[in-house]
Amino acid sequence: MTTCPLQVLTLPTAPYPDQRPGTSGLRKKVFVFQSKRNYLQNFVQSIYSSIDLLDRQGSTMVVGGDGRYFNQTAIEIIVQMAAANGVGRLVIGHHGIMSTPAVSCVIRKYKAIGGIVLTASHNPGGREGDFGIKFNTANGGPAQDAVTNRIFQISRTIEEYAICPELRVDLATLSKQKFDLENKFKPFTVEIVDSVESYANMLRNIFDFAALKELLSGENHIKIQLDAMHGVMGPYVKRILCEELGSPANSAINCVPLQDFGGQHPDPNLTYAADLVETMRGGQYDFGAAFDGDGDRNMILGKHGFFVNPSDSVAVIAANVFSIPYFQHTGVRGYARSMPTSAALDNVARATKIELYETPTGWKFFGNLMDAGKLSLCGEESFGTGSADHIREKDGLWAVLAWLSILATRKQSVEDIIKDHWQTFGRNFFTKYDYEEVDLDAAIQMMEDLELMILEKAFMGQRFAVGEKLYQVEKADNFEYTDPVDGRICRNQGLRIIFTDGSRIIYRLSGTGSMGATVRVYIDSYEKDPDKIFRDPQVMLAPLVTIALKVSQLHERTGRSGPSVIT
């Protein structure tokens, strides 16, 4: 504890007009946070000010990040401002690093009023990369729109911020550090914690670790390869999968968190995790997985690089949910998927007579259902999977342990499990085209014109012929969601064209980029014919892709000849 009370200052500032949090907080290029005076301070103060003073004073908050460039600088400022804004205790991950799922876990464990997560998720890091900051509330999940709107409104009129500039915290030592401030009767406390252990303890209460250890290190163990992509998941994978569950040390690669993710793009898909895909194709490993920068996303691969589409992944977990001991005790309350995600999960829900919720993109919508006891398992097409009652974020390692639990129970390969699933429930052929860093004005104008066209009465019933395939429009709309918990209505969540055979084309502007706009086009087509379910997805979906590009004139309107990423 310091001997002299530390000075608290209130300093003048001026607002910025561009601090509206997106789907996952505020994301900008690093140089924006570094070059614009008080840019970070303004947003952090807006977060603190959005919490009523009586709730804030003496409260506990959690702070953690994915270790990307600017992470430690930001934490020092956040700590200094927390102290000056009356927060009583901060719980911070060792070295300032904590996965997004672990932040949610620790918020709930410590009964904190919320947490600040420093991440730009799957976006590139380093000096030239992206940085992000978001606020999670007391349930451990991303703040709801009412909270983020309040933060944004405060950021537009902010005139001053409070800070304790002389406060210095040691992030390298697991410890409790106390500081006397000139305006507080009680000391301000910073607790540096081992977030891996808290998170691992949670997982022990969900999965059968003995069965998983036998699978990974027993007499007939399988061989796995897990790629942390130099993101935050490295320490978690090493501690839980290797040290505790017995998988060999070389099962985990790229496990040292780096500020620039080793110069790679920490996005677990076939494009950016190409090295893992190539390794898996060799046939040496039975199971492979990759994680993104902050650990909430996952990609699952089988032997010889067999790719598990994220939409199929959550559906297979649902169909085998009782392979996980936790659900043997609690049962299943409901399933949910984001609207752009394929309807593969719907097929399982229908067969098992379990409620299925279709929500807008954004984990906060799942969190609301979880808090109301309506949801047990959910997923998004963007490589996100999660479960109720443990955290309120998607969780990459949870998804991997869920898959390993299924392998341990069924004693089949990943590929055989997926193919059995398709034969039982039919197959949703699904793909997504991402057009990244598109001119924002051009993207908005394209979406507006497209909406006007598909909502015209003449568009209903329209037929599109591509080769031998004929598709007829049954419904077209801008997706609107009424929350079954609190009745909130969320409009303008994506343009949908739904055909009479159940096929869908969906267009969305994403809120997770730091520059320009990302236009996403989703294609979903259901097939029950056993003679067709094993065909190449790109071949099966080619007619719908042609229609999607023709209807939207996307290439012509954006000046792009093709997508940045296809998944």
XYZ file of C-alpha atoms in Angstrom:
567
model
C 0.000 0.000 0.000
C 1.318 3.428 -0.870
C 2.236 5.690 2.063
C 0.732 8.931 0.713
C -2.758 9.202 -0.760
C -2.605 9.391 -4.543
C -3.991 12.475 -6.238
C -7.195 12.242 -8.261
C -7.535 14.674 -11.144
C -10.461 15.778 -13.262
C -9.161 16.805 -16.676
C -10.920 18.551 -19.568
C -11.553 16.753 -22.851
C -13.597 17.093 -26.029
C -15.956 14.508 -27.509
C -15.525 12.423 -30.661
C -18.523 11.615 -32.873
C -17.415 8.075 -33.819
C -17.482 6.139 -30.545
C -20.672 4.177 -31.100
C -20.048 0.576 -29.945
C -20.694 -2.022 -32.647
C -21.743 -5.649 -32.273
C -18.675 -6.298 -30.132
C -17.685 -2.919 -28.732
C -15.563 -0.122 -30.155
C -13.005 -1.274 -32.728
C -10.555 1.005 -34.482
C -7.051 0.927 -35.871
C -4.399 1.193 -33.154
C -3.266 4.555 -34.515
C -6.717 6.013 -33.761
C -6.338 5.228 -30.062
C -2.739 6.455 -30.090
C -3.044 9.596 -32.190
C -6.358 11.087 -31.114
C -6.019 12.940 -27.829
C -7.920 11.249 -24.985
C -9.668 8.898 -27.419
C -9.363 5.921 -25.065
C -9.966 8.053 -21.947
C -13.209 9.412 -23.408
C -14.633 5.978 -24.091
C -13.511 4.511 -20.762
C -15.018 7.468 -18.895
C -18.231 6.986 -20.859
C -18.343 3.366 -19.682
C -17.836 4.335 -16.038
C -20.312 7.214 -16.268
C -22.947 4.907 -17.744
C -23.031 3.096 -14.381
C -24.974 4.877 -11.635
C -22.634 6.328 -9.041
C -24.192 4.372 -6.176
C -23.688 1.115 -8.096
C -20.149 2.055 -9.078
C -18.778 3.127 -5.704
C -16.946 0.291 -3.980
C -17.922 -2.169 -6.694
C -15.862 -4.938 -8.321
C -15.041 -4.902 -12.030
C -13.004 -7.273 -14.213
C -10.432 -6.296 -16.845
C -8.706 -8.536 -19.367
C -7.490 -8.556 -22.934
C -6.179 -10.787 -25.684
C -2.603 -9.492 -25.368
C -2.578 -7.568 -28.638
C -0.528 -4.405 -29.115
C -1.687 -1.494 -26.889
C -3.276 -3.918 -24.381
C -1.045 -3.052 -21.395
C -1.071 0.684 -22.125
C -4.856 0.629 -22.148
C -5.047 -1.376 -18.920
C -2.874 1.157 -17.078
C -5.268 3.951 -18.074
C -8.349 1.871 -17.255
C -6.957 1.120 -13.775
C -6.117 4.772 -13.099
C -9.588 5.841 -14.194
C -11.364 3.066 -12.261
C -9.744 4.286 -9.066
C -10.743 7.888 -9.772
C -14.332 6.895 -10.595
C -14.991 5.125 -7.297
C -14.612 1.492 -8.336
C -13.503 -0.409 -5.239
C -11.729 -3.393 -6.777
C -10.421 -4.487 -10.164
C -9.775 -8.134 -10.948
C -7.253 -8.378 -13.793
C -5.769 -11.340 -15.627
C -2.086 -12.153 -15.120
C -0.018 -9.875 -17.415
C -3.312 -8.236 -18.364
C -4.276 -11.275 -20.443
C -7.635 -13.014 -20.103
C -9.709 -14.724 -22.777
C -13.152 -13.325 -23.487
C -14.838 -16.517 -22.175
C -12.681 -16.308 -19.024
C -13.641 -12.643 -18.492
C -17.277 -13.716 -18.514
C -16.481 -16.557 -16.108
C -14.584 -14.289 -13.709
C -17.301 -11.602 -13.767
C -19.812 -14.205 -12.662
C -17.452 -15.814 -10.115
C -16.684 -12.514 -8.352
C -20.234 -11.166 -8.747
C -18.757 -8.103 -10.409
C -20.940 -5.329 -11.804
C -19.236 -5.791 -15.152
C -15.976 -6.033 -17.000
C -13.929 -4.330 -19.677
C -12.655 -6.612 -22.440
C -9.745 -5.382 -24.555
C -9.884 -7.212 -27.851
C -10.605 -6.863 -31.535
C -11.344 -10.606 -31.596
C -10.319 -12.136 -34.923
C -9.011 -8.871 -36.421
C -5.253 -8.434 -37.042
C -3.044 -7.046 -34.253
C 0.257 -5.187 -33.983
C 1.088 -1.504 -34.462
C -0.678 -1.422 -37.827
C -3.551 -3.616 -36.683
C -6.769 -3.182 -34.752
C -7.626 -2.563 -31.119
C -10.973 -2.905 -29.419
C -12.708 -2.287 -26.124
C -16.119 -3.488 -24.997
C -18.158 -3.553 -21.810
C -19.710 -6.715 -20.382
C -22.412 -6.398 -17.747
C -23.011 -8.283 -14.497
C -24.341 -11.408 -16.238
C -20.935 -11.752 -17.904
C -22.226 -11.041 -21.396
C -21.919 -8.131 -23.838
C -23.880 -5.051 -22.842
C -27.393 -4.768 -24.232
C -28.309 -2.000 -26.665
C -29.747 0.235 -23.926
C -26.347 0.248 -22.193
C -24.228 0.725 -25.315
C -26.548 3.505 -26.491
C -26.096 5.231 -23.142
C -22.313 4.901 -23.429
C -22.432 6.389 -26.929
C -24.617 9.314 -25.878
C -22.252 10.144 -23.021
C -19.267 9.957 -25.390
C -20.884 12.562 -27.662
C -21.122 15.197 -24.930
C -18.226 14.336 -22.617
C -16.324 17.347 -21.256
C -14.036 15.829 -18.611
C -12.671 12.589 -17.268
C -11.361 11.481 -13.862
C -7.972 9.819 -13.477
C -5.351 8.976 -10.880
C -2.231 9.416 -13.063
C 0.380 8.410 -10.474
C -1.165 5.002 -9.790
C 0.987 2.139 -11.077
C -0.054 -1.501 -10.978
C 2.150 -4.585 -11.302
C 0.497 -6.910 -13.828
C 3.304 -9.468 -13.710
C 2.767 -10.648 -10.114
C -0.194 -12.674 -8.850
C -1.142 -10.494 -5.913
C -3.534 -8.102 -4.225
C -2.340 -4.520 -4.475
C -3.913 -1.731 -2.429
C -3.733 2.007 -3.011
C -4.829 4.946 -0.863
C -6.507 7.732 -2.807
C -7.068 11.245 -1.553
C -10.838 11.057 -2.115
C -11.535 7.603 -0.672
C -12.025 6.268 2.822
C -11.261 2.709 1.768
C -8.246 1.648 -0.272
C -8.598 0.871 -3.959
C -7.651 -2.766 -4.609
C -6.277 -4.438 -7.719
C -6.199 -8.230 -7.717
C -4.054 -9.963 -10.337
C -5.472 -13.462 -10.838
C -4.746 -16.709 -12.656
C -7.781 -16.654 -14.930
C -6.844 -20.025 -16.435
C -7.498 -21.814 -13.151
C -10.875 -20.125 -12.587
C -11.940 -21.020 -16.109
C -10.596 -24.595 -15.877
C -12.474 -25.170 -12.630
C -15.687 -24.145 -14.368
C -15.048 -26.645 -17.177
C -14.397 -29.446 -14.664
C -17.982 -29.014 -13.486
C -19.344 -29.384 -17.023
C -17.300 -32.149 -18.680
C -16.060 -35.589 -17.634
C -12.344 -34.844 -17.383
C -11.544 -38.489 -16.616
C -13.140 -39.628 -19.874
C -11.414 -36.836 -21.782
C -8.055 -37.780 -20.269
C -8.556 -41.389 -21.358
C -9.411 -40.165 -24.871
C -6.313 -37.984 -25.115
C -3.720 -39.994 -23.202
C -5.124 -43.460 -22.582
C -4.106 -46.718 -24.213
C -6.071 -46.056 -27.409
C -5.795 -42.285 -27.360
C -6.463 -40.102 -30.369
C -3.959 -37.561 -31.687
C -5.003 -33.916 -31.747
C -3.555 -30.646 -33.027
C -4.748 -27.358 -31.504
C -3.670 -23.999 -32.943
C -3.943 -20.999 -30.594
C -2.785 -18.707 -33.447
C -0.565 -16.783 -30.994
C -3.698 -15.445 -29.322
C -4.898 -15.531 -25.758
C -5.845 -19.227 -25.784
C -2.285 -20.540 -25.661
C -1.999 -20.709 -21.843
C -5.498 -22.205 -21.535
C -4.824 -24.916 -24.108
C -1.449 -25.798 -22.584
C -2.753 -25.964 -19.019
C -6.056 -27.765 -19.647
C -5.516 -29.986 -22.702
C -1.836 -30.810 -22.249
C -0.977 -30.597 -18.549
C -4.300 -31.761 -17.119
C -5.821 -33.980 -19.805
C -2.509 -35.451 -20.884
C -2.306 -34.597 -24.562
C 1.373 -34.353 -25.624
C 2.947 -30.906 -25.468
C 3.387 -30.829 -29.239
C -0.394 -31.187 -29.632
C -0.653 -27.438 -29.039
C 1.016 -25.005 -31.426
C 1.398 -21.219 -31.589
C 0.607 -21.023 -27.882
C 2.704 -17.978 -26.944
C 0.457 -14.878 -27.026
C 2.072 -12.213 -29.211
C 1.151 -8.558 -29.642
C 0.895 -9.000 -33.405
C -0.230 -12.663 -33.363
C 3.023 -13.551 -35.093
C 2.068 -11.383 -38.056
C -0.886 -13.663 -38.767
C -4.621 -13.003 -38.942
C -6.025 -14.716 -35.799
C -9.250 -15.844 -37.436
C -9.945 -19.621 -37.242
C -11.181 -20.382 -40.739
C -9.915 -22.250 -43.780
C -8.233 -19.128 -45.158
C -6.318 -17.847 -42.132
C -5.676 -21.184 -40.389
C -4.308 -22.686 -43.606
C -1.204 -24.131 -41.892
C -3.354 -26.195 -39.538
C -5.556 -27.310 -42.416
C -2.489 -28.473 -44.349
C -1.124 -30.321 -41.307
C -4.448 -32.072 -40.766
C -4.588 -33.147 -44.407
C -1.513 -35.282 -43.791
C -3.626 -37.737 -41.786
C -1.357 -37.793 -38.745
C -3.980 -36.260 -36.455
C -7.529 -37.393 -35.707
C -8.888 -34.058 -34.490
C -7.858 -30.456 -35.035
C -9.062 -27.078 -33.833
C -8.061 -23.428 -34.056
C -9.026 -20.427 -31.932
C -9.196 -16.710 -32.626
C -7.327 -13.898 -30.892
C -9.524 -13.682 -27.786
C -10.588 -17.326 -27.611
C -14.310 -17.132 -28.243
C -14.308 -18.580 -31.769
C -13.313 -22.058 -32.928
C -12.829 -24.125 -36.061
C -13.176 -27.914 -35.924
C -11.363 -30.266 -38.298
C -11.338 -34.035 -38.639
C -8.697 -36.381 -40.008
C -7.325 -35.495 -43.441
C -8.559 -31.922 -42.948
C -12.273 -32.744 -42.923
C -13.896 -29.356 -42.264
C -16.852 -29.028 -39.884
C -18.997 -26.087 -40.893
C -19.791 -24.022 -37.759
C -23.518 -24.337 -38.463
C -23.148 -28.118 -38.529
C -20.956 -28.029 -35.438
C -23.627 -26.625 -33.143
C -26.224 -28.960 -34.675
C -24.054 -32.036 -34.027
C -23.416 -30.935 -30.431
C -27.185 -30.524 -29.995
C -27.864 -33.996 -31.406
C -25.269 -35.472 -29.021
C -25.794 -33.105 -26.119
C -26.053 -35.861 -23.514
C -22.455 -36.842 -24.184
C -21.753 -33.876 -21.897
C -22.422 -34.756 -18.223
C -23.735 -31.294 -17.388
C -26.769 -31.776 -19.632
C -27.428 -35.239 -18.251
C -28.255 -33.486 -14.984
C -29.999 -30.325 -16.226
C -31.752 -31.442 -19.386
C -32.120 -29.101 -22.357
C -34.220 -25.936 -22.151
C -33.881 -24.642 -25.692
C -31.640 -24.065 -28.705
C -30.852 -20.847 -30.536
C -28.959 -19.668 -33.585
C -28.344 -16.311 -35.173
C -30.513 -15.563 -38.189
C -27.708 -15.873 -40.812
C -26.623 -19.267 -39.423
C -27.866 -22.238 -41.418
C -31.005 -24.027 -40.287
C -29.115 -27.237 -39.442
C -29.870 -26.687 -35.743
C -33.571 -26.264 -36.566
C -33.666 -29.828 -37.890
C -32.390 -31.199 -34.574
C -34.740 -29.004 -32.547
C -37.704 -30.149 -34.645
C -36.808 -33.835 -34.291
C -36.277 -33.583 -30.536
C -39.255 -31.236 -29.964
C -37.082 -28.617 -28.279
C -37.766 -24.885 -28.675
C -35.621 -23.123 -31.279
C -34.979 -19.364 -31.194
C -33.758 -17.393 -34.214
C -32.026 -14.205 -33.059
C -30.153 -11.306 -34.625
C -26.370 -11.533 -34.821
C -24.718 -10.732 -31.472
C -24.192 -12.873 -28.398
C -26.154 -10.481 -26.179
C -29.411 -11.837 -27.620
C -28.477 -15.350 -26.540
C -27.529 -14.014 -23.102
C -31.008 -12.629 -22.554
C -32.538 -16.042 -23.298
C -29.990 -17.754 -21.046
C -30.721 -15.412 -18.152
C -34.420 -16.234 -18.520
C -33.758 -19.979 -18.404
C -34.955 -20.529 -21.970
C -31.704 -21.605 -23.603
C -29.117 -24.368 -23.194
C -27.080 -24.368 -26.416
C -26.523 -21.815 -29.142
C -24.279 -20.946 -32.040
C -23.408 -18.546 -34.815
C -22.093 -19.260 -38.295
C -19.094 -17.043 -37.506
C -17.363 -19.935 -35.701
C -19.037 -19.247 -32.349
C -20.595 -21.856 -30.059
C -21.693 -21.685 -26.433
C -23.843 -23.030 -23.642
C -26.036 -21.686 -20.892
C -25.268 -21.388 -17.197
C -21.489 -21.230 -17.390
C -20.755 -17.935 -19.167
C -22.463 -15.430 -21.444
C -20.002 -15.445 -24.330
C -19.248 -17.822 -27.138
C -16.482 -20.127 -26.022
C -13.941 -21.786 -28.303
C -12.444 -24.196 -25.781
C -15.884 -25.214 -24.498
C -16.799 -26.174 -28.075
C -13.601 -28.221 -28.452
C -14.262 -30.115 -25.204
C -17.858 -30.680 -26.331
C -16.589 -32.279 -29.540
C -14.016 -34.381 -27.686
C -16.792 -35.553 -25.357
C -18.791 -36.686 -28.390
C -15.742 -38.512 -29.787
C -15.191 -40.213 -26.428
C -18.827 -41.340 -26.282
C -19.400 -42.415 -29.887
C -15.907 -43.730 -30.631
C -16.181 -42.620 -34.250
C -14.191 -40.202 -36.362
C -15.267 -36.592 -36.825
C -16.121 -37.295 -40.461
C -18.249 -40.349 -39.632
C -20.155 -38.429 -36.952
C -20.922 -35.606 -39.382
C -21.983 -37.956 -42.184
C -24.219 -39.932 -39.817
C -25.759 -36.619 -38.772
C -26.523 -35.643 -42.381
C -28.097 -39.027 -43.074
C -30.301 -38.646 -40.007
C -31.325 -35.004 -40.259
C -30.502 -34.019 -43.840
C -27.813 -31.526 -44.771
C -27.840 -27.743 -44.915
C -25.326 -26.720 -47.540
C -24.024 -23.371 -46.351
C -21.442 -20.787 -47.290
C -20.618 -17.173 -46.495
C -18.901 -14.574 -48.660
C -17.191 -11.686 -46.847
C -16.427 -8.500 -48.773
C -14.149 -6.633 -46.370
C -13.218 -2.935 -46.238
C -15.817 -1.938 -48.827
C -16.557 1.770 -49.217
C -19.137 2.470 -46.508
C -21.350 4.822 -48.541
C -21.428 2.411 -51.496
C -22.325 -0.500 -49.212
C -25.123 1.397 -47.497
C -26.580 2.573 -50.813
C -26.470 -0.954 -52.210
C -28.300 -2.321 -49.165
C -30.941 0.406 -49.318
C -31.631 -0.170 -53.013
C -31.696 -3.928 -52.503
C -34.205 -3.604 -49.687
C -36.517 -1.440 -51.810
C -36.409 -4.019 -54.603
C -37.049 -7.170 -52.543
C -39.883 -5.540 -50.578
C -41.810 -4.672 -53.745
C -44.930 -6.769 -54.207
C -43.751 -7.834 -57.671
C -40.698 -9.546 -56.134
C -42.875 -12.076 -54.299
C -43.264 -15.229 -56.367
C -40.492 -14.242 -58.759
C -38.669 -17.184 -60.328
C -34.946 -17.537 -60.957
C -33.598 -20.225 -63.276
C -29.918 -21.222 -63.165
C -29.079 -24.242 -65.280
C -31.473 -26.999 -64.293
C -32.363 -25.364 -60.966
C -35.456 -23.214 -60.523
C -36.020 -21.133 -57.400
C -39.203 -19.254 -56.544
C -39.336 -16.464 -53.950
C -41.679 -17.257 -51.076
C -40.733 -14.446 -48.698
C -38.426 -11.434 -48.595
C -37.910 -9.079 -45.678
C -35.568 -7.138 -43.418
C -35.310 -9.458 -40.420
C -37.034 -8.197 -37.289
C -36.721 -9.827 -33.863
C -39.071 -9.550 -30.911
C -37.264 -10.707 -27.776
C -39.479 -13.315 -26.042
C -38.065 -12.292 -22.660
C -38.645 -8.546 -22.526
C -40.549 -7.786 -25.734
C -37.827 -5.554 -27.192
C -38.030 -5.236 -30.964
C -34.837 -5.193 -33.032
C -35.318 -4.114 -36.627
C -33.112 -3.982 -39.719
C -31.104 -7.078 -38.828
C -30.428 -8.321 -42.351
C -32.110 -8.712 -45.726
C -33.549 -12.166 -46.388
C -34.733 -13.833 -49.567
C -36.408 -17.148 -48.742
C -37.407 -19.563 -51.503
C -40.183 -22.141 -51.579
C -37.735 -25.021 -51.037
C -36.420 -23.402 -47.842
C -33.227 -22.075 -49.415
C -32.142 -18.654 -48.213
C -29.993 -15.737 -49.370
C -29.088 -13.218 -46.665
C -27.251 -9.897 -46.890
C -25.811 -8.038 -43.906
C -23.445 -5.192 -43.101
C -21.140 -6.349 -40.307
C -20.299 -4.277 -37.231
C -17.005 -5.989 -36.343
C -14.591 -4.258 -38.692
C -12.424 -1.254 -37.945
C -12.366 0.312 -41.426
C -15.001 0.712 -44.118
C -17.794 -1.816 -44.247
C -17.907 -5.596 -44.455
C -20.710 -6.898 -46.637
C -21.622 -10.481 -45.816
C -23.634 -12.731 -48.119
C -24.942 -16.020 -46.676
C -26.251 -18.923 -48.745
C -28.216 -21.767 -47.118
C -29.839 -24.707 -48.907
C -31.379 -27.843 -47.352
C -31.016 -31.273 -48.950
C -32.586 -34.505 -47.690
C -31.870 -36.753 -50.708
C -29.206 -39.271 -49.495
C -27.764 -39.361 -53.028
C -26.957 -35.648 -52.867
C -25.939 -34.900 -49.275
C -22.268 -35.757 -49.822
C -21.764 -33.507 -52.829
C -19.410 -30.505 -52.940
C -21.056 -27.540 -51.165
C -19.711 -24.979 -53.644
C -21.209 -26.972 -56.527
C -24.545 -27.394 -54.756
C -24.713 -23.714 -53.816
C -23.424 -22.255 -57.090
C -26.921 -21.503 -58.515
C -27.917 -19.579 -55.377
C -24.612 -17.687 -55.391
C -25.303 -16.643 -58.975
C -28.757 -15.405 -57.984
C -27.390 -13.569 -54.926
C -24.854 -11.643 -56.995
C -27.319 -10.933 -59.808
C -30.047 -9.609 -57.512
C -27.738 -7.394 -55.467
C -25.333 -6.354 -58.264
C -22.782 -6.545 -55.454
C -19.657 -6.640 -57.586
C -20.791 -3.761 -59.739
C -22.024 -1.651 -56.808
C -18.931 -2.117 -54.629
C -16.252 -2.275 -57.294
C -15.106 -5.643 -55.957
C -14.525 -8.598 -58.249
C -14.885 -11.147 -55.480
C -15.038 -11.763 -51.725
C -12.107 -11.374 -49.337
C -12.952 -14.620 -47.537
C -15.216 -17.563 -48.314
C -16.228 -19.837 -45.429
